[in-house]
Structure formats: C-alpha cells, structure tokens
Short mmCIF file of C-alpha atoms and ligand atoms in Angstrom, two decimals:
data_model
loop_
_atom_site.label_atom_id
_atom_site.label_comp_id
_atom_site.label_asym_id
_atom_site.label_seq_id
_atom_site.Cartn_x
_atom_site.Cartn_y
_atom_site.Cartn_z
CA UNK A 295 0.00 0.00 0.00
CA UNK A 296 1.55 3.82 -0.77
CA UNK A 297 1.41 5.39 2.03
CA UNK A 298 0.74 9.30 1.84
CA UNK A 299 3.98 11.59 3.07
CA UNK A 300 3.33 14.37 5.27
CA UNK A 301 3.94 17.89 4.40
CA UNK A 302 6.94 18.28 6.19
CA UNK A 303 8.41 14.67 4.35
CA UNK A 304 7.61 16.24 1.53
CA UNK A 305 9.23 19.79 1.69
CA UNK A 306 12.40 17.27 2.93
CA UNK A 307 12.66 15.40 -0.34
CA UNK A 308 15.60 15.96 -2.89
CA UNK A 309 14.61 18.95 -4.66
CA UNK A 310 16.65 18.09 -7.98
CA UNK A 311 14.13 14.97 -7.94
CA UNK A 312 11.14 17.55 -8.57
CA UNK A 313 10.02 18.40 -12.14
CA UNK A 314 10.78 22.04 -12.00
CA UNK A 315 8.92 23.11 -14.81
CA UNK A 316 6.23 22.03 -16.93
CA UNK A 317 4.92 23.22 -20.66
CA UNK A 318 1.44 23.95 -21.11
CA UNK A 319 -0.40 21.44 -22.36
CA UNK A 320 -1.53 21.79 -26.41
CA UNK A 321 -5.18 22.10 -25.81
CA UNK A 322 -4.65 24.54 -23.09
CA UNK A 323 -6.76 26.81 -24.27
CA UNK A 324 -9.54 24.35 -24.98
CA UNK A 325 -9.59 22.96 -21.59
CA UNK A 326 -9.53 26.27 -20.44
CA UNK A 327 -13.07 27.17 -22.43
CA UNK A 328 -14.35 23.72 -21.24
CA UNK A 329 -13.81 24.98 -17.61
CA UNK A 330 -15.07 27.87 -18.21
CA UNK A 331 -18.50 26.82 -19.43
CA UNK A 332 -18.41 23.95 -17.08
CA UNK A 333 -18.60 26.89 -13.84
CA UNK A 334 -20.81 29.43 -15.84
CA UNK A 335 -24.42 28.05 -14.55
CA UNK A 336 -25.63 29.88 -11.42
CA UNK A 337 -22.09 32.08 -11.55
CA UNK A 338 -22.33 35.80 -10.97
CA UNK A 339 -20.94 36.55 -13.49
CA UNK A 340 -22.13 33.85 -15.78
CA UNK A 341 -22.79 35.67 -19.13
CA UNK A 342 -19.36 36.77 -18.83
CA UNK A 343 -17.35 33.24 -18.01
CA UNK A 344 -19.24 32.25 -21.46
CA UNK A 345 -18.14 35.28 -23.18
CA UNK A 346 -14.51 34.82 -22.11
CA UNK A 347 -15.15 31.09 -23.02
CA UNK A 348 -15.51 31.89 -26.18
CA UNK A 349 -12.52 34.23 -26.62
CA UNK A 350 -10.48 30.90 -25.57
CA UNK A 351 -11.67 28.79 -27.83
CA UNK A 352 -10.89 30.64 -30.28
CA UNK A 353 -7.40 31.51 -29.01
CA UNK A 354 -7.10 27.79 -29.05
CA UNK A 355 -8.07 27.80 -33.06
CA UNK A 356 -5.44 30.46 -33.87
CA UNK A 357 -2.90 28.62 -31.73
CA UNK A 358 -3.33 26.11 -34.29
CA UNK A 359 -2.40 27.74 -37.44
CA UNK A 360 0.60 28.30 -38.69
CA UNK A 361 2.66 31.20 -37.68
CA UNK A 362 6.19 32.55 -38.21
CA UNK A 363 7.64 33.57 -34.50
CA UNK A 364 11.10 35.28 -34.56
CA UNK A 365 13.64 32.32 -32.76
CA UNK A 366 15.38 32.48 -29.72
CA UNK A 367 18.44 34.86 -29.59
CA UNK A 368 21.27 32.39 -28.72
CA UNK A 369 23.17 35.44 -27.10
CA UNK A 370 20.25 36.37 -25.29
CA UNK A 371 19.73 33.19 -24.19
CA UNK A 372 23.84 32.66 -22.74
CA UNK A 373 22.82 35.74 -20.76
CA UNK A 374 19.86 35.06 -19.07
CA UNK A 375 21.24 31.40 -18.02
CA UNK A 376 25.06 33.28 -16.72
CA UNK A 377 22.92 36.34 -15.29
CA UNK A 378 20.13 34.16 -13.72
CA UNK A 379 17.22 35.27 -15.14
CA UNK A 380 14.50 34.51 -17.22
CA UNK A 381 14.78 33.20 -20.67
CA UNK A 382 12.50 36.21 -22.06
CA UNK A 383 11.52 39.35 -20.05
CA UNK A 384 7.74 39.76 -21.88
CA UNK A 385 6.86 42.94 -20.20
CA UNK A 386 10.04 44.83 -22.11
CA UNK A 387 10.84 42.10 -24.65
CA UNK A 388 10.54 43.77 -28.53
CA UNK A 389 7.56 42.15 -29.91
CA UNK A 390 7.49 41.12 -33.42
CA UNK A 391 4.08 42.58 -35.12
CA UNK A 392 2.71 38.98 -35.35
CA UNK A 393 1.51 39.35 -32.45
CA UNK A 394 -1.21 41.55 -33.95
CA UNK A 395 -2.07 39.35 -36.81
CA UNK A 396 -3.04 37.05 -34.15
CA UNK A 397 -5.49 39.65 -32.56
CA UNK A 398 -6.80 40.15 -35.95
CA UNK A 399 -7.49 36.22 -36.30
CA UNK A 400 -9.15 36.44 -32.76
CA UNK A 401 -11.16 38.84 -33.65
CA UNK A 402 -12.32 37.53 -37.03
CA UNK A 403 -12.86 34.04 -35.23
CA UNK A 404 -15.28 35.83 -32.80
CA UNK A 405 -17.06 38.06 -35.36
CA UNK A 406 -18.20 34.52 -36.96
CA UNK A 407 -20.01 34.01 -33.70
CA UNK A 408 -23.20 35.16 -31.58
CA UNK A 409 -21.90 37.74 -29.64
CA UNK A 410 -23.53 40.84 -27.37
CA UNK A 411 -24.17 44.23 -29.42
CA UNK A 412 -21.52 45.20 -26.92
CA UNK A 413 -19.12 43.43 -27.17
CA UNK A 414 -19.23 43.52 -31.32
CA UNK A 415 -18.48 47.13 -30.76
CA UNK A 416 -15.17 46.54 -28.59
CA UNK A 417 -14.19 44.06 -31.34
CA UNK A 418 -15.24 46.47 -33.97
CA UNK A 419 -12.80 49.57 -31.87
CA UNK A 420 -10.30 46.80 -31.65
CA UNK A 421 -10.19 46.49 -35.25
CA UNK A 422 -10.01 50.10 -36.20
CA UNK A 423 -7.17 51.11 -33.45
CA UNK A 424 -3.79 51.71 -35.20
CA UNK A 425 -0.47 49.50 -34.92
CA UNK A 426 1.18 51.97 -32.40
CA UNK A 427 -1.86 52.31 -30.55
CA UNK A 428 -2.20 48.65 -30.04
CA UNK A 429 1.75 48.14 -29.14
CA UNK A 430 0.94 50.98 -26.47
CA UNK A 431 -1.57 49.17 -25.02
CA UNK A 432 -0.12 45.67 -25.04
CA UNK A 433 3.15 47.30 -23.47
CA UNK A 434 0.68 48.96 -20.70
CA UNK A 435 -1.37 45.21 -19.76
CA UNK A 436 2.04 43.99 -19.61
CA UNK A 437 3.58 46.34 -17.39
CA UNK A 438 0.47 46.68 -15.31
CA UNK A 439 0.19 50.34 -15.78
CA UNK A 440 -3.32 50.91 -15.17
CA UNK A 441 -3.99 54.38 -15.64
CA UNK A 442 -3.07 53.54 -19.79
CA UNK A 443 -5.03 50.28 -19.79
CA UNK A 444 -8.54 50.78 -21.67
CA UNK A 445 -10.01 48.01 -19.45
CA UNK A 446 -12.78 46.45 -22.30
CA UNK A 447 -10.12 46.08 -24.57
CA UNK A 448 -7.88 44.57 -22.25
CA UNK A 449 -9.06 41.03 -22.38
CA UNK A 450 -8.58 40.53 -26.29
CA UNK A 451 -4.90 41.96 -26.22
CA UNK A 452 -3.96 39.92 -23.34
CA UNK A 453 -5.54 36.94 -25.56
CA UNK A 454 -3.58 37.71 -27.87
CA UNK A 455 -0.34 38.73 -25.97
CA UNK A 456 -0.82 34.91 -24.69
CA UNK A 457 -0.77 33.51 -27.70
CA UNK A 458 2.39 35.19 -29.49
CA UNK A 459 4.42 34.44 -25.96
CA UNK A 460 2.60 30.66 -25.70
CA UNK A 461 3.80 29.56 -29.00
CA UNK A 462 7.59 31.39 -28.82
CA UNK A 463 7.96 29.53 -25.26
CA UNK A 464 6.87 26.58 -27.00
CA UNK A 465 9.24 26.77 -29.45
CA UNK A 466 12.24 26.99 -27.21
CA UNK A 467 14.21 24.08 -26.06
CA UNK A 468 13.89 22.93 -22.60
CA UNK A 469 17.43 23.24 -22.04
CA UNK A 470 17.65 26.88 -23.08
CA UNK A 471 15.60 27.44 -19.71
CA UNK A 472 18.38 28.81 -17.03
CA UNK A 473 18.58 26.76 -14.47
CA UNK A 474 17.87 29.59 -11.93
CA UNK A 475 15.34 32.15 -12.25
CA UNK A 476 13.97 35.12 -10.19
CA UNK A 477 11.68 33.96 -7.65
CA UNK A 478 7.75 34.56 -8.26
CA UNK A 479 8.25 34.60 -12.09
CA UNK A 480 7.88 32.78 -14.88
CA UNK A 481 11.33 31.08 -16.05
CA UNK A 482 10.64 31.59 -19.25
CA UNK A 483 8.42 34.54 -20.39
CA UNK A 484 9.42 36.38 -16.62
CA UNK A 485 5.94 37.20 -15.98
CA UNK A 486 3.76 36.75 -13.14
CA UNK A 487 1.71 33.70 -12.23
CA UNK A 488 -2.14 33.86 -12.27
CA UNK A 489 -3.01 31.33 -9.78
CA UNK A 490 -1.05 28.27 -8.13
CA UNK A 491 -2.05 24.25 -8.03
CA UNK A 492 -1.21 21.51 -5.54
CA UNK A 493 -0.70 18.59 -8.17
CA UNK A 494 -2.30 15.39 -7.71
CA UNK A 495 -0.86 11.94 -8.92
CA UNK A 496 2.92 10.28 -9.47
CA UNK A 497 5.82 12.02 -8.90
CA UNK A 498 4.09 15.17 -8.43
CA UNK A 499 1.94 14.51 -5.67
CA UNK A 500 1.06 17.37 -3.46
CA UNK A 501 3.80 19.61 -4.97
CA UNK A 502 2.89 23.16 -5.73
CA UNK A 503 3.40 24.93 -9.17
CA UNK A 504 2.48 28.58 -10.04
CA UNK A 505 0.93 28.82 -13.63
CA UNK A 506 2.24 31.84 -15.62
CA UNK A 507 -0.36 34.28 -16.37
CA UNK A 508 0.92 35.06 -20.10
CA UNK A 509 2.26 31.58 -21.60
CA UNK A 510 0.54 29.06 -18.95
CA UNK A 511 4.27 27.56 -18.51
CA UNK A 512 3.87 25.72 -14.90
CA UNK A 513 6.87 26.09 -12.58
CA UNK A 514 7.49 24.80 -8.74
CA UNK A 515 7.26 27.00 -6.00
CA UNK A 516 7.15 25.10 -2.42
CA UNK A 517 4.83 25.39 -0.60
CA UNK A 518 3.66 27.70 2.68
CA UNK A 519 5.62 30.86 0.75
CA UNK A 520 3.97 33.75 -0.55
CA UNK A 521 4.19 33.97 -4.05
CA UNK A 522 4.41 37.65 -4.38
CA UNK A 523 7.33 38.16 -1.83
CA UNK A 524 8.67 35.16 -0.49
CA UNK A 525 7.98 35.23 2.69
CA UNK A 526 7.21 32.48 4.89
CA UNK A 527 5.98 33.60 8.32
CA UNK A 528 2.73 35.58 7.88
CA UNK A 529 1.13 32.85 5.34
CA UNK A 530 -2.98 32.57 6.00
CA UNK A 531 -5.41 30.86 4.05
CA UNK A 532 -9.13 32.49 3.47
CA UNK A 533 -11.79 30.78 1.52
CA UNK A 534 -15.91 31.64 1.43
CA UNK A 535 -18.16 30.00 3.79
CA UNK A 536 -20.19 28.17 0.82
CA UNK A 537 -17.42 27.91 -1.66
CA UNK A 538 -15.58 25.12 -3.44
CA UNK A 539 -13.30 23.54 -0.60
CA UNK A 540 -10.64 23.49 -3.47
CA UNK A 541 -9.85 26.90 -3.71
CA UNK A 542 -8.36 28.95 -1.50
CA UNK A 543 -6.39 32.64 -1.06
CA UNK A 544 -2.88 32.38 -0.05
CA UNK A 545 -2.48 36.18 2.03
CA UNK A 546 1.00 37.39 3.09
CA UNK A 547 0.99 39.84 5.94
CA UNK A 548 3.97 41.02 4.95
CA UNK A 549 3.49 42.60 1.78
CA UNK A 550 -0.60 42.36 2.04
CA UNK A 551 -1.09 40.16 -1.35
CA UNK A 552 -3.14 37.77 -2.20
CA UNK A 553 -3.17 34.99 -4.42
CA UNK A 554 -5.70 31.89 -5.35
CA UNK A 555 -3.95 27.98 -4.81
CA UNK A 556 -6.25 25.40 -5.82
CA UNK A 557 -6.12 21.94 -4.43
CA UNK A 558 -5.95 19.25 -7.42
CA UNK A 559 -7.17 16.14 -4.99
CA UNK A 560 -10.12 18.09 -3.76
CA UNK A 561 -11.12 19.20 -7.60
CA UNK A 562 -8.77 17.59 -10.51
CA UNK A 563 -10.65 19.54 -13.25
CA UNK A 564 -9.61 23.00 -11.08
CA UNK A 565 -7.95 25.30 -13.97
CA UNK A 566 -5.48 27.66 -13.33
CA UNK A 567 -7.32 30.66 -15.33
CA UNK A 568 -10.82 29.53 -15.44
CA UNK A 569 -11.51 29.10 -11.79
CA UNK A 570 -9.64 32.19 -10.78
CA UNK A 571 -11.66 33.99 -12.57
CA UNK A 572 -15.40 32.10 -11.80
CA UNK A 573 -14.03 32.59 -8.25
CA UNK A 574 -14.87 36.24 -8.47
CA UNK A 575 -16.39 36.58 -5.16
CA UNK A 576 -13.28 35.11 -2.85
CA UNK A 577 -11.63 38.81 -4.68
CA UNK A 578 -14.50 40.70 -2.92
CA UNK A 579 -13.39 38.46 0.26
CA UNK A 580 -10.17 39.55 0.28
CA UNK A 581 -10.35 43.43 -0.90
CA UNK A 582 -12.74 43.62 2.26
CA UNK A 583 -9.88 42.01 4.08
CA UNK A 584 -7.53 44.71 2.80
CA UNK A 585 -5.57 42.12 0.80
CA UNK A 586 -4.49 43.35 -2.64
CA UNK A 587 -4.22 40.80 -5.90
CA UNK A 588 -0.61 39.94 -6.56
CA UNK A 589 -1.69 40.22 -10.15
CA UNK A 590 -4.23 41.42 -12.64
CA UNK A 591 -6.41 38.18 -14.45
CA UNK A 592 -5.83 38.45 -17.69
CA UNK A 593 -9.34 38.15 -18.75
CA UNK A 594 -10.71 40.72 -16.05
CA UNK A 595 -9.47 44.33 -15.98
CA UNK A 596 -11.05 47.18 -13.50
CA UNK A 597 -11.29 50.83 -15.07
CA UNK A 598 -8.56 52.99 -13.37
CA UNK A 599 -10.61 55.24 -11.92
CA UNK A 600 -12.42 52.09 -10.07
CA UNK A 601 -9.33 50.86 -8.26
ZN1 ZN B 868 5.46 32.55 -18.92
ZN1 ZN B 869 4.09 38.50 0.54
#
C-alpha cells in the first residue's frame, strides 16, 4: 500500500528529484473554455465566463495555425542562463508585429459568432485602433500600468499577448531554460503567475506549481511561501463560507497580497485561469480584508478610476 507523506516529508525530499517546470499542455486553451463553461451556470458573473469562453476557444483555433515567430536569440539566451534570469523578459521584450495578426485572427474568429451588441463594438474599436496604438496598449497590460489600460479592450490583447508568448515559449528548447530564475516569475516569459495548483498523482503529488499568467508555462514553487514576496511567516489561508473547498487565497501579511492555490485532490478539473476567474467573489473576500491581488487576471481588468 503507498502510504501518503506528510507535508513536512515532503518539503524534505531531494529537490533536484522535482520536475521544476512544466509546458502547457496543447489544448490549453480548450480545456480552459471547457472549464469555463463547465462553472458558468448559477455564476455571478455567468454571461461573462461564457463570453470569455468563447474568446479561448478561439485563441485555441489560432494557436493552431501556422505562424512565423522570430527564434530564440542564442546570445540572449547565454545571458539570461550566466545572469540568472528569465529566458525572455515579456513585459520589455521587442515584440514582433505577429503578435497583432493574431489579434486580428481572434477577432475575425469571434465576429463569426453570436456575440452581445456590446461586445461587437469593442471588437469592432479593436479592429479600427492603429499599430502603435495597439503596441501601447499591449506594453501597458504587460507592465500593469493601469492608468493607460482601456479596461474592455484589455481582455482581447492579453488573448492575444498569450498567444504570441505561448507559442515562442513553445518553441524553445527545454534546455535553453536557465537553471535559476527570479523567484515569483515565470522562467521563461518572466511574468507573473495567475493562480497556483497543488498537483495530484505520481511524482508530483502534493507539490505546488504557479501557472504563468501570459504563456501558462507551470513552474514549482514550495509550498507555505507567498508567491508575491517570499515570505514564509505571515502565510494565511481564506476561503468563502459556501465555496468550493478546493480553492483557497494564499495572504501574506507582509506585503498584504493575495493569491488563489487550488487543491488538485479536492477538484482535478480545477484550472489555473478559469476558476480564478469564476471565483470572483473570494476577490471581494479579500479586498474587504484589505488584501491586494498579486496580479491582474488576464481576462478581467477594472477601469482605473475604479481601483
Ligand atoms: Zn510565462
Ligand atoms: Zn508576501
């Protein structure tokens, strides 16, 4: 019979034995829609899980065509592995203009659907803005600046900001990941994780991994540790009264961040993006607790003058 280690066996075994980092899966973008519509019924904000449902399904459709990505610098690449960080920096990175192409083939894959008046218009805006204005933008969602973010847009870029850095990480060879990487972000695009998952099953059991908010790359981050800051002594966990018992907020004391850790043996279907953002009211939870997201979903975006 297997018997189960305990958390502190666990945290004892030899690290180097640990997968650190995992690729997203193909259909990551369809299992993400699947999710999605899966918690929409009896959701508060139902109408718009299905909406964003919709936007991933079609990223996953434009994930499968054919596009040409610029390839990895090989310079760049020494450097990041000798300086110790991580194998692209997205938020200052030069993007190549494909990017935009693949907005334009999310948008047209969405115009071919039944869609809100509303949200035909934002597509129809989308469509109109200008090159520069759209590189303004995209550099703005990445950095997080968001006094410049136009927050009904949002969603579509990030889509498609996801997609150009999801298929250039998946073109790059697992050993051109450095070996060490700056805590809290993504080894390989150097963004921030959306949400974090205690694995279930095999070698992986009960080990945590942050999944990257941009490419959806999976990384390990032990456990008990805030993922914003690092610190280890002022770790809580909140979840709602009537909520699903996998998901809970990770809060830090020390820097006052939040963010969501789902718990793979209590809910194996739980998905990094899609029950972030169908856990909506655990947010509310935690802004009344004066707990701040560590990051911005990627499919949700406040107007400035809200926050
Ligand atoms: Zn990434
Ligand atoms: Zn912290």
């Amino acid at each position: 019979m297997q018997r189960i280690l305990t958390r502190g066996e666990i945290e004892t075994l030899d690290r180097t034995r640990i997968v650190r980092v995992i690729p997203a899966a193909p259909d990551t973008f369809s299992i993400r829609a699947q999710r999605l519509r899966q918690l929409a019924p009896d959701n508060p904000i139902q109408d718009y899980l299905l909406l964003i449902a919709q936007l991933a399904d079609a990223q996953q459709k434009v994930s499968e065509q054919s596009w040409s990505l610029p390839l990895v610098d090989e310079v760049q690449a020494a450097q990041a592995q000798s300086h110790g960080m991580s194998l692209f920096s997205a938020a200052n990175a030069p993007r190549d203009t494909v990017w935009q192409h693949m907005l334009t083939a999310l948008i047209e894959q969405l115009q071919q659907q039944e869609l809100p008046e509303p949200v035909r218009h934002i597509l129809q805006e989308l469509a109109d803005t200008a090159p520069e204005a759209l590189e303004q933008q995209a550099s703005a969602l990445l950095n997080q600046q968001a006094e410049h973010i136009n927050a009904a847009q949002a969603p579509f870029i990030m889509a498609a900001l996801q997609l150009y850095w999801s298929l250039r990480v998946k073109a790059i060879d697992p050993m051109q990941v450095p070996a060490v990487t700056p805590f809290g972000l993504c080894p390989c695009c150097g963004s921030q994780p959306v949400s974090s998952s205690v694995q279930v099953g095999g070698p992986k059991e009960q080990i945590r991994y942050a999944t990257c908010s941009l490419c959806a790359t999976q990384w390990h981050i032990v456990r008990v540790v805030c993922t914003h800051c690092e610190d280890t002594k002022t770790i809580a966990y909140h979840s709602l009264d009537e909520g699903n018992p996998a998901i809970k907020a990770e809060s830090c004391d020390h820097c006052q961040h939040y963010r969501k850790i789902f718990y793979l043996d209590k809910d194996p279907h739980a998905d990094a993006f899609a029950d972030d953002l169908a856990s909506l009211p655990l947010d509310i939870l935690m802004g009344e607790a004066r707990f701040y997201r560590a990051n911005n979903s990627p499919y949700l975006w406040q107007p400035a003058d809200a926050s």
